[in-house]
mmCIF file of C-alpha atoms in Angstrom:
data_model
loop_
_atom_site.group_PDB
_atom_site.id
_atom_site.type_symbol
_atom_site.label_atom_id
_atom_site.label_comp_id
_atom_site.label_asym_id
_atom_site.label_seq_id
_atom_site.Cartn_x
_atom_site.Cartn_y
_atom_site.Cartn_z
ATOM 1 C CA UNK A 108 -3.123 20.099 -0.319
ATOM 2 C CA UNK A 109 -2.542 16.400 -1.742
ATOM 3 C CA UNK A 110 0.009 15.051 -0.204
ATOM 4 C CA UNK A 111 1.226 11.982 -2.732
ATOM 5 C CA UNK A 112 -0.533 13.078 -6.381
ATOM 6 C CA UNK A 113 -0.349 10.750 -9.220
ATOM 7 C CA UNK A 114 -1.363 11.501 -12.500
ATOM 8 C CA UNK A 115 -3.171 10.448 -14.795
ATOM 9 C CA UNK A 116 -5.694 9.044 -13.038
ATOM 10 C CA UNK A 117 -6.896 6.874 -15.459
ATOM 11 C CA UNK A 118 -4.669 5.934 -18.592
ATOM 12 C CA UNK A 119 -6.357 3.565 -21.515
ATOM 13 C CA UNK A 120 -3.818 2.894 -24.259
ATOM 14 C CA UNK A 121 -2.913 0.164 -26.780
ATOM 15 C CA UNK A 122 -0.600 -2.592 -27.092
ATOM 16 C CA UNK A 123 2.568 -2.182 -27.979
ATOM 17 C CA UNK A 124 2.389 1.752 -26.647
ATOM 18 C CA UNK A 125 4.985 3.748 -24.287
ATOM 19 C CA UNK A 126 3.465 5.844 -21.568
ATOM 20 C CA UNK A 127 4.584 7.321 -18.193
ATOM 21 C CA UNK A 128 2.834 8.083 -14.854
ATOM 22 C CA UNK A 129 4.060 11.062 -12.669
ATOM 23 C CA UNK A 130 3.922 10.757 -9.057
ATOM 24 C CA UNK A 131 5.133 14.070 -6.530
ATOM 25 C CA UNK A 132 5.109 14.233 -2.737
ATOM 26 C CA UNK A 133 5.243 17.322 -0.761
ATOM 27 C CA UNK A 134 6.132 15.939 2.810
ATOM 28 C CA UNK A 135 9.642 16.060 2.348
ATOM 29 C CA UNK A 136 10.168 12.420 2.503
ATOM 30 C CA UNK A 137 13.211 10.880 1.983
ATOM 31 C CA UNK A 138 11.641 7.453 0.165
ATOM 32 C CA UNK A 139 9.290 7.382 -2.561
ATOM 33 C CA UNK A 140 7.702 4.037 -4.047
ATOM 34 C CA UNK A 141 5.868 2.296 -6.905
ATOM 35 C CA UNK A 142 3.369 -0.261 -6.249
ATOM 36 C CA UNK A 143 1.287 -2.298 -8.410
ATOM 37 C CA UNK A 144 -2.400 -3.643 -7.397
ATOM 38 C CA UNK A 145 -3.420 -6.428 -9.312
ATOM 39 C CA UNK A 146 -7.409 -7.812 -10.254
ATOM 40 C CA UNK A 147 -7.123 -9.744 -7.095
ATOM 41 C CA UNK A 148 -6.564 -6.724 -5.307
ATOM 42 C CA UNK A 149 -2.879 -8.030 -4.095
ATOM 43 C CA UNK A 150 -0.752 -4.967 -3.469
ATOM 44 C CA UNK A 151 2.985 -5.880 -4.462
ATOM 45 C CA UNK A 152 6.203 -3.675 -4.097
ATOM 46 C CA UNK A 153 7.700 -2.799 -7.824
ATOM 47 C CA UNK A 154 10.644 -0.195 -6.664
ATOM 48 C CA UNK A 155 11.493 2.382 -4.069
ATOM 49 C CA UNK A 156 14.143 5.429 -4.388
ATOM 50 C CA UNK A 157 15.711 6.850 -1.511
ATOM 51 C CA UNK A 158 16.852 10.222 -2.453
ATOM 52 C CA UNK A 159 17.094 9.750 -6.215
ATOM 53 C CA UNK A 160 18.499 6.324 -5.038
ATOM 54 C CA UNK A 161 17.111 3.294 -5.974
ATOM 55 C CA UNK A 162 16.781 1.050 -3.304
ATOM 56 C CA UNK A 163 14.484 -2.194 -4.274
ATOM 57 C CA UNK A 164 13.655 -3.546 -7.483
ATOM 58 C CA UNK A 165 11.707 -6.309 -7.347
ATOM 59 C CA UNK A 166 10.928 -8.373 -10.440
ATOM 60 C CA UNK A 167 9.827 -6.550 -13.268
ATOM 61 C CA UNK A 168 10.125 -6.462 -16.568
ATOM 62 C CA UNK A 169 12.809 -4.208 -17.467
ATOM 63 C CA UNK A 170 10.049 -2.155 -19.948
ATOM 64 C CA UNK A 171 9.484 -0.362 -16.654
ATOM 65 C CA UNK A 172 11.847 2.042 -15.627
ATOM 66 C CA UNK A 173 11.593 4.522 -12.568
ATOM 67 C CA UNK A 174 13.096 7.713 -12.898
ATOM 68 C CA UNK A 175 13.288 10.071 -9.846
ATOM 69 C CA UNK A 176 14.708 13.590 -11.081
ATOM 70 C CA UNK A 177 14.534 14.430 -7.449
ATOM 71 C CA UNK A 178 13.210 13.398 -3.625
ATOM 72 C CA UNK A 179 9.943 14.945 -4.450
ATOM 73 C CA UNK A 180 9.161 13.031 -7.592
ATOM 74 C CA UNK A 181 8.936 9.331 -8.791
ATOM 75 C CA UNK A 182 7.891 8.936 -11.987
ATOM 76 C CA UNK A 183 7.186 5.173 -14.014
ATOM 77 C CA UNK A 184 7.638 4.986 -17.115
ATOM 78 C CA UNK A 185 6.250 1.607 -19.575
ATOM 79 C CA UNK A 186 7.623 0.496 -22.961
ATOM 80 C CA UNK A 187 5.876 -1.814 -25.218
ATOM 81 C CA UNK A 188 2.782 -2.179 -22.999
ATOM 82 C CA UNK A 189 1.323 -5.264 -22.899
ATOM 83 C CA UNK A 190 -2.408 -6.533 -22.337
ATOM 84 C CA UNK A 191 -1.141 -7.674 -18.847
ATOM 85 C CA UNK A 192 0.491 -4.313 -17.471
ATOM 86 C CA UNK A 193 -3.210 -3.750 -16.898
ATOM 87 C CA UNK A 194 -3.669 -2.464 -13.106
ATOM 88 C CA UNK A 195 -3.665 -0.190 -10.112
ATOM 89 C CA UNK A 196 -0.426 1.450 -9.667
ATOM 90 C CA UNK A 197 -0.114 3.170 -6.593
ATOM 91 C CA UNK A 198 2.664 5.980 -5.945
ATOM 92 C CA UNK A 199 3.637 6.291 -2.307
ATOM 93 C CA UNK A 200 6.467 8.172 0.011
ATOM 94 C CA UNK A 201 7.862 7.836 3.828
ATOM 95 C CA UNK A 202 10.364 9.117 6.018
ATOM 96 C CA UNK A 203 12.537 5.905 5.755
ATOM 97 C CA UNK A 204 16.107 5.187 5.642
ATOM 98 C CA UNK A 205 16.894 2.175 4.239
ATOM 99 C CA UNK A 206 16.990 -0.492 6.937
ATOM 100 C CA UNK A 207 15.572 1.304 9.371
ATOM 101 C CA UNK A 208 12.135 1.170 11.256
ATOM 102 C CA UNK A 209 9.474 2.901 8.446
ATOM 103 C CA UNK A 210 7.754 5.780 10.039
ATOM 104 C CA UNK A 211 4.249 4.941 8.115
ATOM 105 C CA UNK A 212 3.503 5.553 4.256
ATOM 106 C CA UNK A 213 1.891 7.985 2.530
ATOM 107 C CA UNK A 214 0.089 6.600 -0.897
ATOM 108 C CA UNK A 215 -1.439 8.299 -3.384
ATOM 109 C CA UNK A 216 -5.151 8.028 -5.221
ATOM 110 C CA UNK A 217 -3.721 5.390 -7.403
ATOM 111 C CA UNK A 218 -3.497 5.373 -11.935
ATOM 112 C CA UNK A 219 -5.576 3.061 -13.634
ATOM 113 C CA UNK A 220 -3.909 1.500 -16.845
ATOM 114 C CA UNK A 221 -5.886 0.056 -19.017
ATOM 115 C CA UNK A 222 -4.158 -1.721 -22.003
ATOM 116 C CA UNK A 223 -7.004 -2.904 -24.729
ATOM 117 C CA UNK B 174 9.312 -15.597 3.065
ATOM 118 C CA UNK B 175 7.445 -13.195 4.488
ATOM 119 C CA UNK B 176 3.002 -14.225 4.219
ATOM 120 C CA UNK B 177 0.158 -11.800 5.429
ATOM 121 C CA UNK B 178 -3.153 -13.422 5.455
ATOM 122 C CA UNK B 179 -6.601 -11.344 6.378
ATOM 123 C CA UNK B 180 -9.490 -13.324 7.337
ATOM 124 C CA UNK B 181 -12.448 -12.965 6.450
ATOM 125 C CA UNK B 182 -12.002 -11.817 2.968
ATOM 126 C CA UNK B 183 -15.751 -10.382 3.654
ATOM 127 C CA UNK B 184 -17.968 -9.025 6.297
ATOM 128 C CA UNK B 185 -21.185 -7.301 6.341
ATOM 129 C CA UNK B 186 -22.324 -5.803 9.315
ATOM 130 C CA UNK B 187 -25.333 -4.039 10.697
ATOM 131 C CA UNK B 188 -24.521 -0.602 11.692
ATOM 132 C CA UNK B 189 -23.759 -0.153 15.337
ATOM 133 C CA UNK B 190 -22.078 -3.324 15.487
ATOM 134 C CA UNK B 191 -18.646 -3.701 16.717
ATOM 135 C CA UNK B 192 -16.217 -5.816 14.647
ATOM 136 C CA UNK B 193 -12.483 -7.370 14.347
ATOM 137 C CA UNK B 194 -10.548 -7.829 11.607
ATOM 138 C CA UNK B 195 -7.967 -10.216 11.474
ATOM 139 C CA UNK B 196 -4.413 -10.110 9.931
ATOM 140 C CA UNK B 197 -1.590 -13.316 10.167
ATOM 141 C CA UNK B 198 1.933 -12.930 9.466
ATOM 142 C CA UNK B 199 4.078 -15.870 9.054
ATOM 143 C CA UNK B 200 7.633 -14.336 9.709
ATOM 144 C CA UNK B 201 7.712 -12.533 13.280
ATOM 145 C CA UNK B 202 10.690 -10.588 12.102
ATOM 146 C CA UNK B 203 8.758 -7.233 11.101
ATOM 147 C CA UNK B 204 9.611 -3.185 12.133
ATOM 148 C CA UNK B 205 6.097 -2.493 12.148
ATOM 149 C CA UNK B 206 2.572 -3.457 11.178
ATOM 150 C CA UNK B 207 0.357 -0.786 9.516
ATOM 151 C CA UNK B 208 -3.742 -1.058 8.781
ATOM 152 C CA UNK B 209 -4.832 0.735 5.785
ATOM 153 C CA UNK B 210 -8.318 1.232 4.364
ATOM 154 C CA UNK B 211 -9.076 1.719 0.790
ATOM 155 C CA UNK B 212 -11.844 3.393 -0.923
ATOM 156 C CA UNK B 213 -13.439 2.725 -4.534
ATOM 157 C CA UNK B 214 -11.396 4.577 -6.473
ATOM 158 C CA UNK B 215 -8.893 6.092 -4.040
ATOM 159 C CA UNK B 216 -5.867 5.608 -2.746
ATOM 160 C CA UNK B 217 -4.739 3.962 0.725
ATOM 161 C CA UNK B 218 -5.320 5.983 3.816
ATOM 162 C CA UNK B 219 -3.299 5.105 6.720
ATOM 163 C CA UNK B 220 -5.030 4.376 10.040
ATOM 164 C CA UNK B 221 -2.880 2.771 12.620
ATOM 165 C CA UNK B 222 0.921 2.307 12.672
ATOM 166 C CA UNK B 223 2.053 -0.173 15.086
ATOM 167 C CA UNK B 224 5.735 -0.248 16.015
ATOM 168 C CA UNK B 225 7.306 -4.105 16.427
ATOM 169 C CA UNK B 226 8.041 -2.694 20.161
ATOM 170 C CA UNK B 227 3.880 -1.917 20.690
ATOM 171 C CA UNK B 228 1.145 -3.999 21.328
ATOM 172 C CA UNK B 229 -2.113 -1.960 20.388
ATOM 173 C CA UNK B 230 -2.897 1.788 18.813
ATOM 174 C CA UNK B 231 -6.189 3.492 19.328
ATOM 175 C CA UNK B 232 -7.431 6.617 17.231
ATOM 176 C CA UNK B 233 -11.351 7.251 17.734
ATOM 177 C CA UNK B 234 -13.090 3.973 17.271
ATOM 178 C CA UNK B 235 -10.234 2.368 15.671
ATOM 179 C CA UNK B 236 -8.332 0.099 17.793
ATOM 180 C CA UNK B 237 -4.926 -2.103 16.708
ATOM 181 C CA UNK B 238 -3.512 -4.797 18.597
ATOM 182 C CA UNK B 239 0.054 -6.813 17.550
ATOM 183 C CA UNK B 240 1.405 -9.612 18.786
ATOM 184 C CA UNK B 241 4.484 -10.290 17.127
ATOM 185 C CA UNK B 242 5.082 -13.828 18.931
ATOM 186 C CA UNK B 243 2.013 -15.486 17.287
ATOM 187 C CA UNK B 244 2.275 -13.975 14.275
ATOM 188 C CA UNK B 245 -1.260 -11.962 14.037
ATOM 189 C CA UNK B 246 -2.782 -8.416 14.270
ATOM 190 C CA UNK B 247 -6.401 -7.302 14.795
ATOM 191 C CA UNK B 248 -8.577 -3.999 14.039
ATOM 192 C CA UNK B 249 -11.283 -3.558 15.760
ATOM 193 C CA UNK B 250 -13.732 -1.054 15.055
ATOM 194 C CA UNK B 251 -16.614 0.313 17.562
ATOM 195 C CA UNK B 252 -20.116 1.413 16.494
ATOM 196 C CA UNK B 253 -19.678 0.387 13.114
ATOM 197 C CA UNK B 254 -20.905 3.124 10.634
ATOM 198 C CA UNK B 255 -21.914 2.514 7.211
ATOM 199 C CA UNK B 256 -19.381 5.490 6.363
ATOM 200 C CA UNK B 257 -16.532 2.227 7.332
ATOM 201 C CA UNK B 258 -17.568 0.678 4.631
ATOM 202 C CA UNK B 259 -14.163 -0.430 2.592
ATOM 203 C CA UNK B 260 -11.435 -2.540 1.856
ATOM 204 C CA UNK B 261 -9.336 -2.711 4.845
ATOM 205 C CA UNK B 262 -5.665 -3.990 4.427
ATOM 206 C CA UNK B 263 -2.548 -5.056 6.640
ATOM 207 C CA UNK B 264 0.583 -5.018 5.981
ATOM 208 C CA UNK B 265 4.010 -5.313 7.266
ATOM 209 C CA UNK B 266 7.677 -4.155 7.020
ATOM 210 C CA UNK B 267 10.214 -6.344 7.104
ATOM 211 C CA UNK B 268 13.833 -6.678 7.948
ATOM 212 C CA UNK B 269 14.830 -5.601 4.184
ATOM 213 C CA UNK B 270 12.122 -1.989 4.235
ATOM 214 C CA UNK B 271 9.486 -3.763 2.085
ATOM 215 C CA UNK B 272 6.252 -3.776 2.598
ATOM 216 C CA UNK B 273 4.201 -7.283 2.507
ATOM 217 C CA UNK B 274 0.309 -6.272 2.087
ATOM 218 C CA UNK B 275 -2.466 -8.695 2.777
ATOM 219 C CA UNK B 276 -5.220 -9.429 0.508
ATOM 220 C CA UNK B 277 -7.595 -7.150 2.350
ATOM 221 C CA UNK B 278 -10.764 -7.851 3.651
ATOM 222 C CA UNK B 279 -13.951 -5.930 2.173
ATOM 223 C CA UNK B 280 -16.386 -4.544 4.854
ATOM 224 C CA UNK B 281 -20.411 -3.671 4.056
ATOM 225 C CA UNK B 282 -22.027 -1.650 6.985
ATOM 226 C CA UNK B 283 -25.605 -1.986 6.421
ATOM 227 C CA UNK B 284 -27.728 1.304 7.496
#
């Protein structure tokens, strides 16, 4: 059973396009995140929802929005791509209350957005 | 603000060997330190979870060490295997629950 599952796993689209990535956990975790891996390979923070809350937004471009319907799912969704939205996002969850010690994280396989 | 540093960036190995990774932290103020190791077209699996209270983890050949005052962390891995082969990242949580990931350091066993 996959614990984090993202999908798609690989998403090529145009310019100028909206698209969404999915991401569900089935640990029961409380926190669910959105990070995005760059061509360096640097691994940066973009949100995290606690319980349909969001907790951290770091600085993005509002043309990404995070939607969590519930604790099990964290979706991302992208308006008006743009040739530089192109990366790695990862999807990942843990059993962590906000300001409290993180009990480890959980990521999933990652989504590869291409934008040509 | 919060740096993680990995050094080297690269290492190739001949099987068998043992190794250490290193990871720096500028900002001693952390809840934990975790070592991750990535795969070509995978996600991150989670090794070692070190607690700001601990000062090493072991699971099979894996070991983690933390020191906290000096700012650094170190995986060491025994009997290198050319199935170790990946990226291997730090990274720590910090006062505010963010993560802070190091650039990773890319590991070659050679059979």
């Amino acid at each position: 059973d996959t614990a984090v599952s993202q999908t798609p796993k690989y998403l090529v689209t145009q310019m100028g396009n909206d698209k969404s990535i999915k991401c569900e956990q089935n640990l029961g975790h409380d926190t669910m995140y959105w990070y995005k891996q760059d061509s360096k390979k640097f691994l940066k923070i973009m949100f995290s929802y606690n319980n349909k809350e969001l907790i951290i937004n770091e600085t993005v471009p509002n043309r990404f929005s995070p939607k969590s319907p519930d604790k099990a799912h964290l979706n991302l969704h992208i308006n008006s791509l743009e040739l530089g939205d192109s990366a790695v996002y990862f999807c990942a969850s843990s059993q962590a209350i906000t300001g409290a010690p993180n009990y480890g994280y959980t990521f999933g396989s990652g989504t590869r957005l291409t934008v040509v | 603000k919060q740096e993680v540093t990995q050094i080297p960036a690269a290492l190739s190995v001949p099987e068998g060997e043992n190794l250490v990774l290193n990871c720096s932290f500028t900002d001693s103020a952390i809840y934990n330190l975790q070592w991750f190791r990535q795969d070509p077209g995978k996600g991150l699996t989670s090794l070692l979870l070190i607690q700001s209270s601990q000062r090493e983890q072991t699971s099979g050949r894996l070991n983690a060490s933390l020191d906290k005052s000096s700012g650094r962390s170190t995986l060491y891995i025994a009997a290198s295997q050319p199935g170790d082969s990946a990226t291997y990242l730090c990274a720590v949580e910090t006062s505010y629950d963010k993560v802070i990931f190091g650039p990773g350091t890319s590991l070659s066993v050679i059979p």
